[in-house]
XYZ file of C-alpha atoms in Angstrom:
614
model
C 168.057 228.595 163.896
C 165.621 226.857 166.191
C 164.366 225.066 163.048
C 167.881 223.898 162.263
C 168.376 222.600 165.838
C 165.017 220.721 165.588
C 166.144 219.070 162.357
C 169.624 218.023 163.960
C 167.806 216.738 166.942
C 165.402 214.481 164.689
C 168.473 213.106 162.795
C 170.476 212.463 166.047
C 167.449 210.611 167.496
C 167.256 208.226 164.390
C 170.885 207.321 164.002
C 170.431 204.188 162.085
C 168.146 205.731 159.593
C 170.592 208.990 159.356
C 173.567 206.689 158.818
C 171.839 204.773 155.919
C 170.899 207.984 154.134
C 174.338 209.484 154.566
C 176.270 206.460 153.364
C 174.021 205.723 150.554
C 174.205 209.357 149.362
C 177.986 209.393 149.945
C 178.652 206.469 147.612
C 176.125 207.793 144.932
C 177.170 211.432 145.288
C 181.062 210.310 145.277
C 180.528 208.058 142.117
C 178.838 210.781 140.120
C 181.423 213.497 141.066
C 184.508 211.267 140.141
C 182.834 210.216 137.019
C 181.885 213.932 136.115
C 185.553 214.993 137.071
C 187.054 212.515 134.497
C 184.631 213.460 131.792
C 185.334 217.088 132.518
C 189.395 216.869 132.745
C 189.533 214.453 129.642
C 186.626 215.545 127.308
C 185.506 218.888 128.104
C 188.723 220.818 129.174
C 190.508 222.301 126.246
C 194.234 220.888 125.691
C 196.669 222.873 127.703
C 198.153 224.489 124.552
C 197.977 227.859 122.923
C 194.707 228.134 120.805
C 194.088 224.554 120.928
C 191.070 224.750 118.731
C 193.574 225.272 115.799
C 195.781 222.329 116.280
C 195.349 219.121 114.288
C 197.356 215.765 113.859
C 197.946 214.431 110.405
C 198.205 210.620 109.610
C 198.107 208.385 106.553
C 195.278 206.028 106.231
C 195.477 202.656 104.473
C 192.167 202.365 102.457
C 192.880 198.702 101.879
C 193.200 197.777 105.625
C 191.051 200.650 107.171
C 193.817 201.586 109.376
C 195.497 204.764 110.425
C 199.276 204.847 110.118
C 202.096 207.239 110.719
C 203.448 209.252 107.853
C 206.534 208.384 105.932
C 209.586 210.740 105.680
C 208.604 211.991 102.333
C 205.155 212.790 103.467
C 206.134 214.645 106.796
C 208.807 216.712 105.075
C 206.492 217.543 102.149
C 203.818 218.975 104.325
C 206.491 220.942 106.198
C 207.699 222.757 102.966
C 204.562 222.904 100.686
C 201.427 223.129 102.789
C 199.756 226.392 102.488
C 196.789 225.555 104.796
C 199.222 224.861 107.733
C 201.248 227.710 109.268
C 203.143 225.425 111.496
C 204.207 221.751 111.129
C 206.206 219.778 113.835
C 207.237 216.169 113.480
C 208.075 213.610 116.211
C 208.600 209.876 116.705
C 208.685 207.838 119.554
C 211.231 205.133 120.492
C 212.242 203.509 124.005
C 215.409 204.309 125.717
C 217.567 202.905 128.406
C 218.511 205.253 131.240
C 221.582 204.028 133.083
C 222.365 205.516 136.702
C 224.339 204.587 139.661
C 221.277 202.710 140.917
C 220.770 200.472 137.795
C 218.972 200.876 134.526
C 215.468 201.979 133.546
C 213.471 201.763 130.369
C 211.752 204.931 129.533
C 209.817 206.335 126.494
C 211.761 208.741 124.592
C 210.316 211.372 122.050
C 212.343 212.793 119.224
C 210.596 216.192 118.410
C 211.519 218.822 115.772
C 212.775 222.065 117.196
C 209.330 223.793 116.525
C 207.337 221.270 118.468
C 207.027 223.172 121.813
C 206.836 226.491 120.213
C 203.988 225.311 118.082
C 201.994 224.231 121.137
C 203.129 227.116 123.192
C 204.535 224.946 125.912
C 207.059 226.419 128.418
C 209.135 224.267 130.844
C 208.440 224.235 134.656
C 212.002 224.898 135.420
C 215.062 225.510 133.117
C 214.654 226.280 129.213
C 213.711 224.470 126.110
C 216.139 223.064 123.481
C 219.291 225.435 123.125
C 220.129 226.345 119.733
C 223.068 224.642 118.307
C 223.274 221.947 121.051
C 222.647 218.231 120.002
C 223.294 216.196 123.111
C 220.454 217.823 125.255
C 217.401 216.389 126.804
C 214.133 217.586 128.475
C 212.711 215.474 131.215
C 209.195 215.186 132.423
C 208.037 216.538 135.702
C 206.940 212.894 136.747
C 210.577 211.705 136.148
C 211.946 214.813 137.861
C 209.947 214.046 141.045
C 210.634 210.399 141.106
C 214.322 210.389 140.260
C 215.522 213.654 141.744
C 212.724 214.734 144.099
C 212.059 217.983 142.320
C 215.621 219.347 143.005
C 216.847 222.020 140.605
C 220.287 220.196 140.820
C 218.877 218.366 137.713
C 219.481 221.285 135.429
C 222.896 220.768 133.794
C 223.053 216.925 134.876
C 224.393 214.502 132.557
C 222.361 211.504 131.666
C 223.422 208.341 129.959
C 220.776 207.232 127.517
C 221.642 204.264 125.267
C 225.281 204.652 126.053
C 225.157 208.310 124.968
C 225.595 211.250 127.189
C 222.905 214.140 127.344
C 222.502 217.474 129.301
C 219.383 218.160 130.987
C 218.204 221.630 130.055
C 214.810 221.870 131.342
C 211.692 220.188 132.844
C 208.454 219.867 131.070
C 204.895 219.846 132.497
C 203.131 216.199 132.657
C 200.336 217.814 130.388
C 202.827 217.695 127.336
C 201.818 214.681 125.095
C 203.670 213.067 122.256
C 200.253 212.603 120.260
C 201.735 209.486 118.926
C 199.388 206.641 117.989
C 198.196 205.355 121.220
C 199.117 208.620 122.855
C 202.235 207.251 124.542
C 203.491 209.476 127.385
C 207.185 210.350 127.248
C 209.754 210.841 130.111
C 212.506 212.091 127.840
C 212.192 214.615 124.919
C 215.280 215.058 122.479
C 215.831 217.231 119.390
C 214.836 215.161 116.575
C 217.646 213.769 114.227
C 214.979 213.365 111.763
C 217.278 214.737 108.928
C 219.633 211.838 109.626
C 216.927 209.257 110.223
C 216.102 206.688 107.274
C 214.129 208.110 104.352
C 213.130 204.567 103.204
C 209.332 205.238 102.347
C 208.433 201.770 103.689
C 209.183 203.075 107.220
C 206.108 204.891 108.556
C 207.309 206.438 111.984
C 206.518 210.042 111.894
C 203.619 211.669 113.810
C 202.896 215.264 112.464
C 201.062 217.840 114.511
C 200.305 221.188 113.044
C 198.524 224.473 113.372
C 195.873 225.505 110.892
C 196.336 228.699 108.975
C 193.634 231.422 109.518
C 190.633 230.415 107.620
C 191.878 226.997 106.469
C 190.036 223.804 107.335
C 190.925 220.104 108.006
C 189.498 219.165 104.701
C 192.106 221.575 102.780
C 194.845 219.814 104.699
C 193.685 216.453 103.921
C 193.264 217.511 100.116
C 196.972 218.773 100.318
C 198.286 215.613 101.725
C 196.397 213.430 99.169
C 197.777 215.580 96.341
C 201.316 215.010 97.692
C 200.464 211.257 97.950
C 199.300 211.101 94.419
C 202.718 212.719 93.276
C 204.638 210.377 95.420
C 202.691 207.314 93.964
C 203.584 208.453 90.545
C 207.341 207.615 91.490
C 206.807 204.707 93.925
C 203.337 203.088 93.186
C 204.155 200.086 95.200
C 204.561 202.336 98.373
C 202.073 205.087 98.289
C 199.096 203.519 96.085
C 196.108 202.880 98.383
C 196.980 205.479 100.866
C 194.669 208.447 101.935
C 195.022 211.223 104.404
C 193.407 211.394 107.902
C 193.249 214.932 109.692
C 191.903 215.105 113.205
C 191.700 217.812 115.747
C 194.294 217.379 118.263
C 191.886 217.102 121.134
C 190.023 214.366 119.205
C 193.118 212.463 118.375
C 194.339 212.337 121.991
C 191.093 211.359 123.483
C 190.301 208.574 120.935
C 187.574 206.116 121.637
C 187.692 207.180 125.428
C 184.579 209.403 125.034
C 182.211 206.646 124.764
C 183.344 204.825 127.603
C 183.526 207.885 129.926
C 180.177 209.078 128.967
C 178.712 205.577 129.544
C 180.464 205.571 132.887
C 178.822 208.971 133.930
C 175.339 207.902 132.672
C 175.630 204.688 134.646
C 176.686 206.165 137.857
C 173.948 209.123 137.465
C 171.449 206.341 137.128
C 172.617 204.648 140.202
C 172.602 207.737 142.260
C 168.926 208.390 140.985
C 167.835 204.798 141.900
C 169.591 205.218 145.212
C 167.772 208.751 145.653
C 164.427 207.136 144.953
C 165.017 204.350 147.569
C 165.808 207.119 149.857
C 162.584 208.826 149.163
C 160.628 205.615 149.776
C 162.178 205.566 153.232
C 161.428 209.248 153.827
C 157.855 208.691 152.736
C 157.494 205.806 155.459
C 159.147 208.079 157.945
C 156.740 210.889 157.250
C 153.689 208.566 157.321
C 154.873 207.565 160.808
C 154.526 211.061 161.694
C 151.273 211.887 159.933
C 149.452 212.500 163.201
C 152.157 215.081 164.339
C 152.051 216.720 160.837
C 148.053 216.588 161.024
C 148.153 218.186 164.472
C 150.599 220.951 163.240
C 148.293 221.724 160.370
C 145.219 221.928 162.450
C 147.105 224.178 165.136
C 147.658 226.751 162.461
C 151.102 225.686 161.227
C 151.465 225.961 157.492
C 152.391 223.567 154.804
C 155.360 225.650 154.108
C 156.665 225.460 157.570
C 156.373 221.588 157.436
C 158.154 221.391 153.943
C 160.684 223.808 155.407
C 161.487 221.375 158.336
C 161.554 218.539 155.911
C 163.869 220.338 153.481
C 166.193 221.310 156.348
C 166.397 217.569 157.628
C 166.890 216.242 154.109
C 169.388 219.025 153.406
C 171.567 218.297 156.320
C 171.704 214.736 155.631
C 172.347 215.553 151.922
C 175.157 218.117 152.884
C 176.871 215.247 154.982
C 176.378 212.600 152.200
C 177.643 215.044 149.681
C 180.819 216.130 151.747
C 181.586 212.605 152.451
C 180.925 211.754 148.816
C 183.260 214.359 147.669
C 186.017 213.366 149.934
C 185.446 209.688 148.589
C 185.780 211.091 144.914
C 188.919 212.947 145.671
C 190.352 209.894 147.246
C 189.438 207.614 144.337
C 190.580 209.786 141.488
C 194.078 208.261 141.351
C 192.682 204.788 141.797
C 189.932 205.143 139.052
C 192.285 205.153 135.902
C 193.407 201.691 136.768
C 189.724 200.239 137.394
C 188.704 201.455 133.977
C 188.554 198.815 131.065
C 190.293 201.217 128.791
C 193.504 203.574 128.892
C 192.563 206.917 130.142
C 193.816 209.693 128.221
C 195.181 213.088 130.016
C 195.403 211.407 133.081
C 197.871 213.773 134.384
C 195.318 216.404 134.051
C 192.737 214.754 136.194
C 192.750 216.316 139.721
C 190.368 217.805 142.377
C 189.433 221.472 141.670
C 186.520 223.757 142.603
C 184.488 222.322 139.788
C 184.566 218.726 141.449
C 183.258 220.287 144.614
C 180.521 222.163 142.792
C 179.483 218.815 141.324
C 179.084 217.189 144.621
C 177.036 220.155 145.944
C 174.753 220.087 143.030
C 174.219 216.377 143.239
C 173.570 216.833 146.978
C 170.989 219.612 146.266
C 169.315 217.553 143.688
C 169.118 214.493 146.036
C 167.480 216.760 148.750
C 164.795 217.785 146.461
C 164.171 214.206 145.429
C 164.201 212.273 148.450
C 163.101 214.844 150.904
C 160.971 217.595 149.757
C 158.898 215.619 147.074
C 157.835 212.830 149.656
C 156.905 215.694 152.326
C 154.749 217.257 149.477
C 152.724 213.942 148.937
C 152.255 213.818 152.642
C 151.201 217.183 153.739
C 149.018 218.175 150.694
C 145.706 217.212 152.441
C 144.113 219.747 154.812
C 144.181 219.596 158.536
C 140.231 219.201 159.066
C 140.288 216.147 156.791
C 143.410 214.654 158.506
C 141.834 215.118 162.021
C 138.369 213.933 161.129
C 139.584 210.610 159.625
C 142.376 210.090 162.161
C 145.069 210.519 159.692
C 143.513 208.374 157.193
C 143.234 210.720 154.475
C 146.835 211.725 155.103
C 147.845 208.200 154.881
C 145.990 207.830 151.620
C 147.602 210.740 150.263
C 151.037 209.318 151.490
C 150.280 205.922 149.982
C 149.689 207.628 146.481
C 153.142 209.485 147.160
C 154.518 206.095 148.000
C 152.944 204.505 144.911
C 154.739 207.017 142.683
C 157.946 206.558 144.230
C 157.651 202.811 143.841
C 156.523 203.342 140.080
C 159.805 205.667 139.695
C 161.933 202.924 141.231
C 160.534 200.345 138.551
C 160.827 202.781 135.744
C 164.510 203.546 136.640
C 165.412 199.874 137.241
C 164.324 198.712 134.042
C 167.059 200.481 131.801
C 169.782 199.473 134.584
C 168.603 195.833 134.298
C 168.523 195.974 130.587
C 171.908 197.456 130.512
C 173.177 194.750 132.918
C 172.042 192.159 130.829
C 173.453 193.507 127.642
C 176.797 193.763 129.454
C 176.546 190.305 130.888
C 175.808 188.992 127.279
C 178.907 190.928 125.884
C 181.089 189.519 128.536
C 179.690 185.967 127.930
C 180.449 186.367 124.167
C 183.876 187.828 124.812
C 184.723 184.889 127.170
C 183.491 182.355 124.785
C 185.864 183.771 121.948
C 188.944 181.768 121.355
C 191.957 184.202 121.364
C 194.418 181.736 119.837
C 196.267 181.840 123.113
C 195.838 181.034 126.781
C 196.445 184.423 128.655
C 196.121 182.946 132.079
C 199.586 183.289 133.797
C 201.215 185.401 131.198
C 203.424 188.068 132.375
C 205.057 190.541 129.885
C 208.202 192.578 130.642
C 209.400 195.258 128.202
C 213.238 195.396 127.435
C 215.578 197.642 125.524
C 218.621 196.899 124.416
C 220.975 200.052 124.060
C 222.544 200.228 120.484
C 225.757 201.539 121.850
C 226.316 198.357 123.810
C 225.040 195.911 121.150
C 225.881 197.388 117.981
C 225.700 194.099 115.717
C 222.312 192.258 115.160
C 224.235 188.919 116.372
C 225.163 190.584 119.600
C 221.499 191.679 120.319
C 220.404 188.213 119.295
C 222.876 186.687 121.812
C 221.608 188.974 124.425
C 218.061 187.956 124.179
C 218.929 184.333 123.887
C 220.861 184.502 127.279
C 218.250 186.607 128.847
C 215.441 183.831 127.800
C 217.562 181.088 129.163
C 217.940 183.059 132.477
C 214.202 183.376 132.758
C 213.356 179.772 131.885
C 215.622 178.763 134.728
C 213.740 180.810 137.225
C 211.450 178.810 139.705
C 207.860 178.943 138.641
C 208.660 179.665 135.040
C 207.377 177.110 132.715
C 208.477 178.823 129.314
C 209.573 182.168 127.957
C 209.574 183.933 124.491
C 210.363 187.291 123.005
C 208.378 189.323 120.485
C 208.422 193.041 119.458
C 204.620 193.510 119.851
C 202.656 191.949 122.682
C 199.264 190.727 121.297
C 196.087 191.869 122.637
C 197.377 195.002 124.246
C 199.425 196.532 121.029
C 198.171 199.877 119.551
C 200.274 199.398 116.420
C 202.046 196.821 114.386
C 204.145 196.681 111.236
C 202.205 195.743 107.913
C 203.702 194.418 104.818
C 202.504 193.487 101.427
C 203.118 189.874 100.568
C 202.624 187.280 97.780
C 203.161 183.368 97.395
C 206.326 183.177 95.162
C 204.826 179.811 93.691
C 201.466 181.646 92.977
C 200.423 183.884 90.121
C 202.454 187.355 89.735
C 200.210 190.031 91.289
C 200.940 193.767 90.900
C 202.457 195.153 94.027
C 199.759 197.687 94.624
C 197.163 194.779 94.578
C 199.042 192.340 97.115
C 197.327 191.858 100.304
C 198.886 192.886 103.547
C 199.936 190.982 106.589
C 201.041 191.900 110.127
C 204.930 191.292 110.485
C 206.022 190.111 113.714
C 209.394 189.086 115.116
C 209.555 186.341 117.659
C 212.036 183.981 119.550
C 212.065 180.347 119.918
C 209.519 179.276 122.639
C 207.059 182.046 121.891
C 204.161 179.962 120.665
C 204.705 177.439 123.466
C 204.521 180.356 126.006
C 201.277 181.916 124.588
C 199.833 178.532 124.405
C 199.156 178.944 120.547
C 198.556 175.872 118.723
C 200.907 174.895 115.855
C 198.326 173.714 113.151
C 200.965 172.320 110.623
C 204.611 172.189 110.553
C 206.839 173.149 113.390
C 207.627 176.290 115.514
C 210.840 178.058 115.617
C 213.850 176.283 117.378
C 217.518 176.302 117.664
C 217.802 175.422 113.948
C 216.580 178.838 112.612
C 219.519 180.909 113.314
C 221.287 183.576 111.176
C 223.328 180.835 109.224
C 220.107 178.807 108.292
C 217.850 179.316 105.323
C 215.287 182.074 105.810
C 212.005 180.701 107.168
C 208.721 182.009 108.492
C 205.715 180.776 110.184
C 202.267 182.157 109.180
C 198.792 182.415 110.730
C 196.049 180.176 109.477
C 194.135 183.261 108.144
C 197.307 184.000 105.581
C 197.511 180.292 104.781
C 193.947 180.539 103.664
C 195.031 183.252 101.187
C 196.821 180.353 99.067
C 193.930 179.727 96.816
C 195.110 176.443 95.197
C 194.114 174.375 98.266
C 197.563 172.818 98.802
C 199.445 172.824 101.910
C 201.270 176.186 102.447
C 204.248 174.151 104.245
C 207.338 174.592 101.961
C 205.895 177.387 99.909
C 207.671 180.726 99.611
C 206.291 183.999 100.579
C 207.786 187.408 99.382
C 207.354 190.333 101.722
C 207.678 194.110 100.708
C 208.938 194.886 104.115
C 211.744 193.363 106.132
C 212.760 194.013 109.668
C 216.337 195.206 108.621
C 217.610 196.094 105.358
C 220.036 193.088 105.229
C 217.526 190.743 105.937
C 215.984 188.381 102.869
C 212.409 189.349 101.646
C 211.591 185.926 100.620
C 211.186 183.022 103.140
C 209.986 179.553 103.093
C 206.821 178.531 105.331
C 207.652 176.010 107.997
C 204.602 176.205 110.181
C 201.054 177.399 110.333
C 199.654 178.523 113.900
C 196.052 179.443 114.912
C 194.902 183.031 114.527
C 195.324 185.536 117.339
C 193.429 189.001 117.181
C 196.521 190.813 117.745
C 194.747 194.132 118.607
C 192.365 192.667 121.093
C 189.103 190.439 121.411
C 187.058 193.115 119.617
C 188.942 192.944 116.507
C 189.230 190.279 113.648
C 192.430 188.282 113.366
C 194.470 189.684 110.522
C 196.930 187.581 108.488
C 200.126 187.347 110.279
C 203.787 186.690 109.286
C 206.198 185.546 112.062
C 209.947 185.587 111.448
C 212.733 184.453 113.867
């Protein structure tokens, strides 16, 4: 006990040094602890489902575009009825909904799921029950919405909600750890029984996400082969729709995590390196501290004290400092957990599962223990390894020499650890510079996006919905500080998906449907390109002339215009598309403008051909 008291007294007597050590360790340990908690919660922890290792997500894969897509109705139902490799298949699709209450309206994400969705995953509600058999107008809500809207009150059960003009009864509350497993892993606040038997069976519409449980002994490759065989049968009947498609089967965990694993492991490696460099810097300070006490150490050795005793005191002193730094760092990590997801340059999956737990505290303790060995024990070993006689005979010079060698080792370690950090910083700076130099086909500064859902029950006709958006845009444009406003179905640079359609130039040679190239199909309003700051290369943008009574027109991107191989101007040419936004729209339109390319999915991706319709 007396050794602990002596160590505390030394720490108190050197307040400035102790504060620097504790704060440095707190920042390093806190960063490592928070990063490891993200990695453990998102990547290492199994999904909160029954037997999650046997769960998979099934998607279609466009071989021409190298892009994963949802399944069509025929593919999804075919797997449900025919697959021998899957013992359970659940289907879902995600659409926004408008919740109307006395306080106003709110746009929420709504998931339609088949009746076996939750039993397949082994999910139980927090309160209430799952879907009641025979009831159509029922809804499950997320725990987040329950707390936010109804403060966690049990009175929510049996409450009637107005969604898109329809009335639905709340039967239960789901935990926030239930995911839609949609492309982009969209979180949902509303869960409804899927009317998939009444949804369109048009094979062009790929809107269904399939999750399934493997049968005993089955593999993902076998599921993939089954879907490929189904696609070949469908292609024999509709080659223009199913030719060129493949199957993609991933574990449910991998599909949910996506590419976040690379970013999280890089983050963990970076903060571990920073903690290591900080610890080596502290070791240099501790070496100087021990060198200042070399005569004291030499005298203690000469009077019979052992090297073990001196190392014990050094370890106690460093351990107390490390414990304080570790405790403060752990508190910082706990406080930063809710902030970190917003600071990451990528979307964090499984965010609801990130929380402080005993493993987080253990990480802070282990980090503090390692720091104690590195910054306290190793420098002390370098200083006390000479014997007392040598130290006294040379007035401490031998100890100083040994301490100098220890300091040299520490400095060499600092340089060695700094090199990869500097190289990484240089590469990151280069990447940021290259991204900053790339032209995005738009001017994102000053842009604000707002997502709006129009209830079909209130705006049943297309002309009514169009009129709503015209009035909304006119209102926005009249606001102080607003220079322009436009509307689109998919906001560029942040979108996870987009509709693709095969196309051909009507004036060009006939091309087989399966061999036609694909383009992104976008719906935009008047003022859209002006708002983005996208340059019109040829022709004109959409304006009031392009209403429902006018001839069908389109604007194309420069990349699509380059697909017209004759070298003539694309203005005035007609393009036939395989897909239209609604069944009553024409699939042949005249080109009235060409705009510069926009990398729809972000700066890391190449710009694809795009078709814009008003």
